[in-house]
Coordinates of C-alpha atoms and ligand atoms in Angstrom, one line a residue:
X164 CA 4.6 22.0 -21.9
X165 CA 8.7 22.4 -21.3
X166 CA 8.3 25.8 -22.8
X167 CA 5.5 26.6 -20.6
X168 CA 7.4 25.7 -17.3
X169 CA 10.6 27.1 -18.3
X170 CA 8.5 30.5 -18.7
X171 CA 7.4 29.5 -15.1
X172 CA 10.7 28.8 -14.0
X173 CA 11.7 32.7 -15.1
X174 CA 9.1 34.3 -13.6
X175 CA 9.3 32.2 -10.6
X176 CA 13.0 32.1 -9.2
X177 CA 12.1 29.6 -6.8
X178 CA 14.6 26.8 -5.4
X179 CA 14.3 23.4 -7.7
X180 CA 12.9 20.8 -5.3
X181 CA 15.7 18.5 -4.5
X182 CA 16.5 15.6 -2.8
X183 CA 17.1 16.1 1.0
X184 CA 20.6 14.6 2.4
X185 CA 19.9 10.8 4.3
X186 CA 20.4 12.5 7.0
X187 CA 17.6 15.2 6.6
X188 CA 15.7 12.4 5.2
X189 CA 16.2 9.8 8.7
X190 CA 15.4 13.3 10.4
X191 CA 12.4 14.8 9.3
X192 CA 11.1 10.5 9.7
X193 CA 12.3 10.3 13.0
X194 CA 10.9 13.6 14.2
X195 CA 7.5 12.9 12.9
X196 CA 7.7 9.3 13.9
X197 CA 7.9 10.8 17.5
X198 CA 5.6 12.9 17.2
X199 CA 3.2 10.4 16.5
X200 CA 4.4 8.4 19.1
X201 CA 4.0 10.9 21.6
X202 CA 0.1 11.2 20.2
X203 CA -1.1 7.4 19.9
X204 CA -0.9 6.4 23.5
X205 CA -3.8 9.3 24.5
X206 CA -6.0 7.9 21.9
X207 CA -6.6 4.3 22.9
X208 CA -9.6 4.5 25.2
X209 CA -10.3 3.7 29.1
X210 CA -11.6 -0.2 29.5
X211 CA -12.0 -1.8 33.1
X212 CA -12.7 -5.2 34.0
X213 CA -12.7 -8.3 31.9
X214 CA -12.1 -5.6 28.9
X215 CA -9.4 -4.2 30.3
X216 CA -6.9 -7.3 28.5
X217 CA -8.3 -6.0 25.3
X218 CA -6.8 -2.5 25.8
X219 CA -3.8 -3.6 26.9
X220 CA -3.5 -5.9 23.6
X221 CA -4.7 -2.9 21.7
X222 CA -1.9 -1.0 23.2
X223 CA 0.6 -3.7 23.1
X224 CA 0.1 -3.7 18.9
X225 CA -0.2 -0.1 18.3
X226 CA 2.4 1.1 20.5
X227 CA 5.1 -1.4 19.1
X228 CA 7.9 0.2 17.3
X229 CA 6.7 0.3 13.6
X230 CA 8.1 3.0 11.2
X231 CA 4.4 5.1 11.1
X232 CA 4.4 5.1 7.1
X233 CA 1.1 6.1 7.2
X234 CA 0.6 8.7 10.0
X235 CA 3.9 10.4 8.7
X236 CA 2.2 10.2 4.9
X237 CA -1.0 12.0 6.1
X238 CA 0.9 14.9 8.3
X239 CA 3.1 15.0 5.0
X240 CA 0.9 16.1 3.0
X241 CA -0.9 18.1 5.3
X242 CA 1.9 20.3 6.5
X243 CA 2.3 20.8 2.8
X244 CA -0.6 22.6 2.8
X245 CA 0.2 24.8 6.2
X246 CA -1.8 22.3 8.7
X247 CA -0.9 22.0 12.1
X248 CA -0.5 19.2 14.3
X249 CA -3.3 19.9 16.3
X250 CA -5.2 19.6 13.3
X251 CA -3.3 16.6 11.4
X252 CA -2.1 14.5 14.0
X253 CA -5.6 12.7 15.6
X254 CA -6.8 11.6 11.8
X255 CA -2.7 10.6 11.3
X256 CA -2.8 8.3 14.1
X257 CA -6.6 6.8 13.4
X258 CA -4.6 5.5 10.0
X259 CA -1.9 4.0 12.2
X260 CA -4.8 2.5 14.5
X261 CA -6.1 0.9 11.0
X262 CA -3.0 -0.2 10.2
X263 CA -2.2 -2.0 13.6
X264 CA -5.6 -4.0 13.1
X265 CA -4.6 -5.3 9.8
X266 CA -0.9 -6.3 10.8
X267 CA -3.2 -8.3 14.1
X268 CA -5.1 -10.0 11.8
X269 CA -2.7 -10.9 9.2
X270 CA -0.3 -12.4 11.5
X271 CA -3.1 -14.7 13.0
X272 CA -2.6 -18.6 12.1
X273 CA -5.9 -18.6 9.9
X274 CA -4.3 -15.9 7.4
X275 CA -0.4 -15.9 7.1
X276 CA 0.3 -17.4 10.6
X277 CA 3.5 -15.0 11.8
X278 CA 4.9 -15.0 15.3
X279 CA 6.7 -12.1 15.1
X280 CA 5.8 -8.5 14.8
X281 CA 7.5 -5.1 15.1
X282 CA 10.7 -7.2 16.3
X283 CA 8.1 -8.9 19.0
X284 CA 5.8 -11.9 19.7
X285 CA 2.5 -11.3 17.5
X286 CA -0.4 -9.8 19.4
X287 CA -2.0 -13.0 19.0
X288 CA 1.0 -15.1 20.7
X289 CA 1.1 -13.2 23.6
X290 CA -2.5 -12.7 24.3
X291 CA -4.3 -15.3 22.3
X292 CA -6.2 -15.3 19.0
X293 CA -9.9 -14.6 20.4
X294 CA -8.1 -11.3 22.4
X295 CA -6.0 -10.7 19.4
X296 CA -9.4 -10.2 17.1
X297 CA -11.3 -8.5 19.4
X298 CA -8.3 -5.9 19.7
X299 CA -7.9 -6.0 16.3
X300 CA -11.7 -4.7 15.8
X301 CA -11.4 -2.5 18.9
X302 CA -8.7 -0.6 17.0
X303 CA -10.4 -0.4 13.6
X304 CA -13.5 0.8 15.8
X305 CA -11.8 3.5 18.0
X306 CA -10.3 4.6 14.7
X307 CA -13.7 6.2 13.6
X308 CA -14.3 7.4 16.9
X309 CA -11.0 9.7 16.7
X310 CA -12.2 11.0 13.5
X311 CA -15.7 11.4 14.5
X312 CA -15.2 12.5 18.3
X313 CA -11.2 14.2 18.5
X314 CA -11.0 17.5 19.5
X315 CA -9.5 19.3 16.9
X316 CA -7.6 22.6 15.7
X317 CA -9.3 24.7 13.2
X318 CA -12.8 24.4 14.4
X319 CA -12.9 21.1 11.8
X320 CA -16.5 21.5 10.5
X321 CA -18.5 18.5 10.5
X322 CA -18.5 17.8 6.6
X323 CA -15.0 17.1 6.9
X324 CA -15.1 14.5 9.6
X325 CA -18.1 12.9 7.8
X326 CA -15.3 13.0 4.4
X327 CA -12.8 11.3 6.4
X328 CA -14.7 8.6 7.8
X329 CA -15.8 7.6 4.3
X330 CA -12.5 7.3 3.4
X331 CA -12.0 5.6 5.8
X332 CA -14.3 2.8 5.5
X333 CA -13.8 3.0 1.3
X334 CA -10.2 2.0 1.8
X335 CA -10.6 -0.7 4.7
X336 CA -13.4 -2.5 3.2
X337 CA -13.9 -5.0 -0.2
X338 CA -13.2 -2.9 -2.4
X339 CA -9.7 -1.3 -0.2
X340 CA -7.6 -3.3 2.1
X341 CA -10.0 -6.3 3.0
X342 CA -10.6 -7.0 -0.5
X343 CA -6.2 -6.9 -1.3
X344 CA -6.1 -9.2 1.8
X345 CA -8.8 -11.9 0.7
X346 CA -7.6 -11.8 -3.1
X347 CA -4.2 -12.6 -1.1
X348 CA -5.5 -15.6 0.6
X349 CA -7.0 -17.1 -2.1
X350 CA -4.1 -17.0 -4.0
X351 CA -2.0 -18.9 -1.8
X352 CA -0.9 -21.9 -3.9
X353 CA -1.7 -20.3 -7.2
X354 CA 0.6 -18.6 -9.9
X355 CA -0.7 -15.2 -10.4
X356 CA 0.0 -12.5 -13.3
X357 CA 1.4 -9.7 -12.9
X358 CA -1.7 -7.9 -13.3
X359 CA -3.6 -10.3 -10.7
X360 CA -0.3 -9.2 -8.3
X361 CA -0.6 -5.6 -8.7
X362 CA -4.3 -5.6 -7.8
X363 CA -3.4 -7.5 -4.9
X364 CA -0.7 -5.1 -4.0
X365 CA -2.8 -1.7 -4.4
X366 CA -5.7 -3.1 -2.7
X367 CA -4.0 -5.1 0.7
X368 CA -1.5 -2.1 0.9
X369 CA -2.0 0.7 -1.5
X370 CA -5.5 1.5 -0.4
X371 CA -4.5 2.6 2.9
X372 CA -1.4 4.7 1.9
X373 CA -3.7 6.3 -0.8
X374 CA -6.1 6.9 2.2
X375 CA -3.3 8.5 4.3
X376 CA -2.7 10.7 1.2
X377 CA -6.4 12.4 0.9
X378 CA -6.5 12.5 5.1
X379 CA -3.8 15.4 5.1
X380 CA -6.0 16.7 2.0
X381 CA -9.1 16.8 2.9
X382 CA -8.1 18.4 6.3
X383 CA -6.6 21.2 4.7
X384 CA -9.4 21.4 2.1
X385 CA -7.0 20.9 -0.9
X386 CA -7.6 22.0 -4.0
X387 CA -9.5 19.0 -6.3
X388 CA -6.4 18.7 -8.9
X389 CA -4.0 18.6 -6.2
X390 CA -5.9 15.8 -4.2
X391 CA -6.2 14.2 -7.6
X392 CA -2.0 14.5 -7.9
X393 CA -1.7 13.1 -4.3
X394 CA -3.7 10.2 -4.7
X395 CA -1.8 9.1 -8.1
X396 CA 1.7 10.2 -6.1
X397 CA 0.3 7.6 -3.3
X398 CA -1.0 5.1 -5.9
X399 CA 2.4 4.7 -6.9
X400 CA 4.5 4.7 -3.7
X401 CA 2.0 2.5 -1.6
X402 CA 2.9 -0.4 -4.6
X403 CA 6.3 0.3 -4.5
X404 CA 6.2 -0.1 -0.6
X405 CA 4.6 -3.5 -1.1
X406 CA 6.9 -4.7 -3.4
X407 CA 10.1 -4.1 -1.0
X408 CA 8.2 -5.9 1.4
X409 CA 8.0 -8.9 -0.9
X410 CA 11.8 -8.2 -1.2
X411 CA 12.5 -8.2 2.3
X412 CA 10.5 -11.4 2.9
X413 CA 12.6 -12.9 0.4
X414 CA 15.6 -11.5 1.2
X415 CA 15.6 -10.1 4.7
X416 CA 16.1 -11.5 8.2
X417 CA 13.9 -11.7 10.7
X418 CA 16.5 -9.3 13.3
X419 CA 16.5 -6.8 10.6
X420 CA 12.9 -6.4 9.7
X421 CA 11.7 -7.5 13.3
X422 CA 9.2 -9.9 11.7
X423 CA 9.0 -13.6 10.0
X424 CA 10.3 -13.7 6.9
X425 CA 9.9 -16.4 4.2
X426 CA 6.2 -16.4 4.7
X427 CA 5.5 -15.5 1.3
X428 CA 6.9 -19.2 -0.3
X429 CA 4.0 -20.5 -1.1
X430 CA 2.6 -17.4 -2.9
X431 CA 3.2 -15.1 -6.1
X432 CA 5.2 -12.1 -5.3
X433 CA 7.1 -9.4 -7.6
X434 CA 9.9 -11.8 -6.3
X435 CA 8.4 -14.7 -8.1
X436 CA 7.6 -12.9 -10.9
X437 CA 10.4 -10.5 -11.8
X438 CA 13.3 -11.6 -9.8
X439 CA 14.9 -9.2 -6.6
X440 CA 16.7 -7.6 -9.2
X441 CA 13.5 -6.8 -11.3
X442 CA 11.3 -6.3 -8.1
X443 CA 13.4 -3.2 -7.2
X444 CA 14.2 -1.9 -10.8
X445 CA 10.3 -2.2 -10.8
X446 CA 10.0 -0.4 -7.3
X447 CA 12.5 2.0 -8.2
X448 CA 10.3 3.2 -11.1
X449 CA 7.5 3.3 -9.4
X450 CA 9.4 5.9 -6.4
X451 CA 10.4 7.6 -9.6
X452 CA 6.3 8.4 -11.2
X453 CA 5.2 8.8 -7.5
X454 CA 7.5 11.5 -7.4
X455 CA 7.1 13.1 -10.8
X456 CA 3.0 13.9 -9.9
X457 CA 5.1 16.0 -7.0
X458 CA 6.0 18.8 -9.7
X459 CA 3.0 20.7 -9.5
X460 CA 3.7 21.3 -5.6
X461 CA 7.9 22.5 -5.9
X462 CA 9.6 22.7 -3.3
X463 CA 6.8 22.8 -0.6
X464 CA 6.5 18.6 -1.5
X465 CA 10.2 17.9 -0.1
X466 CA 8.7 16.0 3.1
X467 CA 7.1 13.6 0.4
X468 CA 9.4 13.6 -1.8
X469 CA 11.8 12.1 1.0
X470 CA 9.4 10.0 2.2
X471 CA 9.4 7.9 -1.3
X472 CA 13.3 8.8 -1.3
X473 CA 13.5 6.6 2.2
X474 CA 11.0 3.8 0.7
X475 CA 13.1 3.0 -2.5
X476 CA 15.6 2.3 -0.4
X477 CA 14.3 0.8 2.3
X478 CA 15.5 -2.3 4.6
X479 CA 12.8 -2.4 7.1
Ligands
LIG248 C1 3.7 -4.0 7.0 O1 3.7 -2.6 7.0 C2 2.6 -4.6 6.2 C3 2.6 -4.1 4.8 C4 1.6 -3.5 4.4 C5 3.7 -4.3 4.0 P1 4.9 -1.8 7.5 O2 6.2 -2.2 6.9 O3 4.6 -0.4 7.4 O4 5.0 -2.2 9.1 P2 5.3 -1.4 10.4 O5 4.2 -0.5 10.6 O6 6.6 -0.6 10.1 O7 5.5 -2.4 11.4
LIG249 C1 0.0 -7.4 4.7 O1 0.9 -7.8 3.7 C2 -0.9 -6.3 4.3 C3 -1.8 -5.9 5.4 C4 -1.5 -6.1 6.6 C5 -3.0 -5.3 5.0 P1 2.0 -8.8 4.2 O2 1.4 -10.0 4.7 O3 3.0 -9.0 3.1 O4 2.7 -8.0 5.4 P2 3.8 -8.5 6.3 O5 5.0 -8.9 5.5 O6 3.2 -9.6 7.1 O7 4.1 -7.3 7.2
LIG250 MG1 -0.3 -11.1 4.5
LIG251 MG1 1.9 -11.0 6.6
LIG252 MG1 5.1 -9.2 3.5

């Protein structure tokens, strides 16, 4: 295998991939961040009347200043494989409109009961919890209508859109993000196992980065063993992502990471289980695998391989 790719290497002179600077790094995240930014606020749809507090929560969550993990994941990937934002950046945002209905609902009293969000009062605290849930769905449900209804680059052929909304609804439902979420819930109180933990970790969170991975894919039509590379790269960073939040809630504050912290007391966390200095050792490792299923892209993976750069070391 070493022999093999130091063949490659010689008949290949290509550039090693390499870290980017932090600089580059806070660059290409704020750029793309932006960019997505600019995007979301065409996407949430007209409402009049009694529905038109519903939008206007809708807009209050999704437009809140969150770091865009996910979009920027998806339009990773996808610009890896020469796709442009008219093509990427409608699907991108649907995941950050999937996203923003999970961080409604989890803030809600009847789940982990947070007044603060994205450095402001919840969606529910500001508009109440019936409003709150019906934006919450309103989101999730305009989310397939971008994938299904977006004008997009590239004359997208139907297949594809009918692709990504399974995907879609895969990773949100029992078996995805719901499923991470309720395994969550019931465990409040309990002492779980590492193992238990990690399938809460994948599922509540890692479904949806994994999701975000095979969007920019399946736009571009990748390749079946580079989609399969992509999903175990996003397998790995979505739990390391989850496990620097459990750090954060442990040791953040709430000015820094713009939401309540502490909230995870009463439940199993990597914390709990291995200690901050074992949570990051552990996160740090998993950063490290995410990034070695990169090798088969080069140098063209740098956007992702920054991205996991920026999430071992995050403090937000
Ligand atoms: C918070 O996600 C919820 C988790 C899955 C850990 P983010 O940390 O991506 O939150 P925002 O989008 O930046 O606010
Ligand atoms: C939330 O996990 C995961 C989802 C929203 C699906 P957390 O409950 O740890 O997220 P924060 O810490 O509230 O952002
Ligand atoms: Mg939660
Ligand atoms: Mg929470
Ligand atoms: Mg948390």
């Amino acid at each position: 295998m070493a022999a093999r790719r130091r063949a490659t290497e010689k008949a290949l002179p290509v550039a090693q991939p390499q870290v980017d600077s932090p600089e580059e790094i806070l660059g290409f995240l704020r750029e793309h961040r932006e960019a997505v930014d600019r995007h979301l606020p065409s996407l949430l749809p007209e409402a009049s009347g009694d529905a038109g507090v519903v939008r206007e929560a809708m807009a209050y969550a999704l437009l809140a200043p969150g770091k865009r993990m996910r979009p920027i994941l998806a339009l990773a990937v996808g610009s890896m494989f020469g796709g442009s934002p008219g093509r990427l950046l409608s699907p991108a945002c649907a995941l950050e409109m999937v996203h923003a209905a999970s961080l409604i609902l989890d803030d809600l009293p009847c789940m982990d009961g947070a007044s603060l969000r994205r450095g402001r009062p919840a969606t529910h605290i500001v508009y109440g919890e019936a409003t709150a849930i019906l934006a919450a769905v309103a989101l999730l449900n305009r989310a397939y209508g971008v994938i299904v209804s977006e004008p997009l680059d590239g004359a997208l052929k139907e297949k594809v859109r009918a692709s990504l909304a399974a995907r879609f609804s895969e990773a949100i439902g029992p078996g995805g993000v719901i499923g991470g979420q309720q395994a969550d819930l019931s465990a409040e109180g309990k002492t779980l196992t590492l193992r238990e933990l990690e399938f809460v970790h994948s599922h509540k969170t890692g479904s949806l980065f994994i999701a975000s991975a095979e969007v920019g894919a399946l736009l571009m039509s990748a390749p079946e063993p580079d989609r399969r590379a992509l999903e175990n790269y996003a397998k790995n960073l979505g739990l390391a992502f989850q496990i620097t939040d459990d750090i954060l809630d442990a040791q953040g504050t709430m000015e820094s990471t713009g939401k309540d912290v502490g909230r995870d007391d009463t439940r199993t966390t990597f914390v709990t289980l291995c200690g901050a200095g074992g949570a990051r050792q552990l996160a740090a490792e998993l950063v490290d695998a995410a990034v070695a299923h990169l090798d088969r892209f080069g140098r063209r993976s740098r956007l992702l391989r920054d991205l996991a750069f920026f999430i071992a070391r995050r403090d937000r």
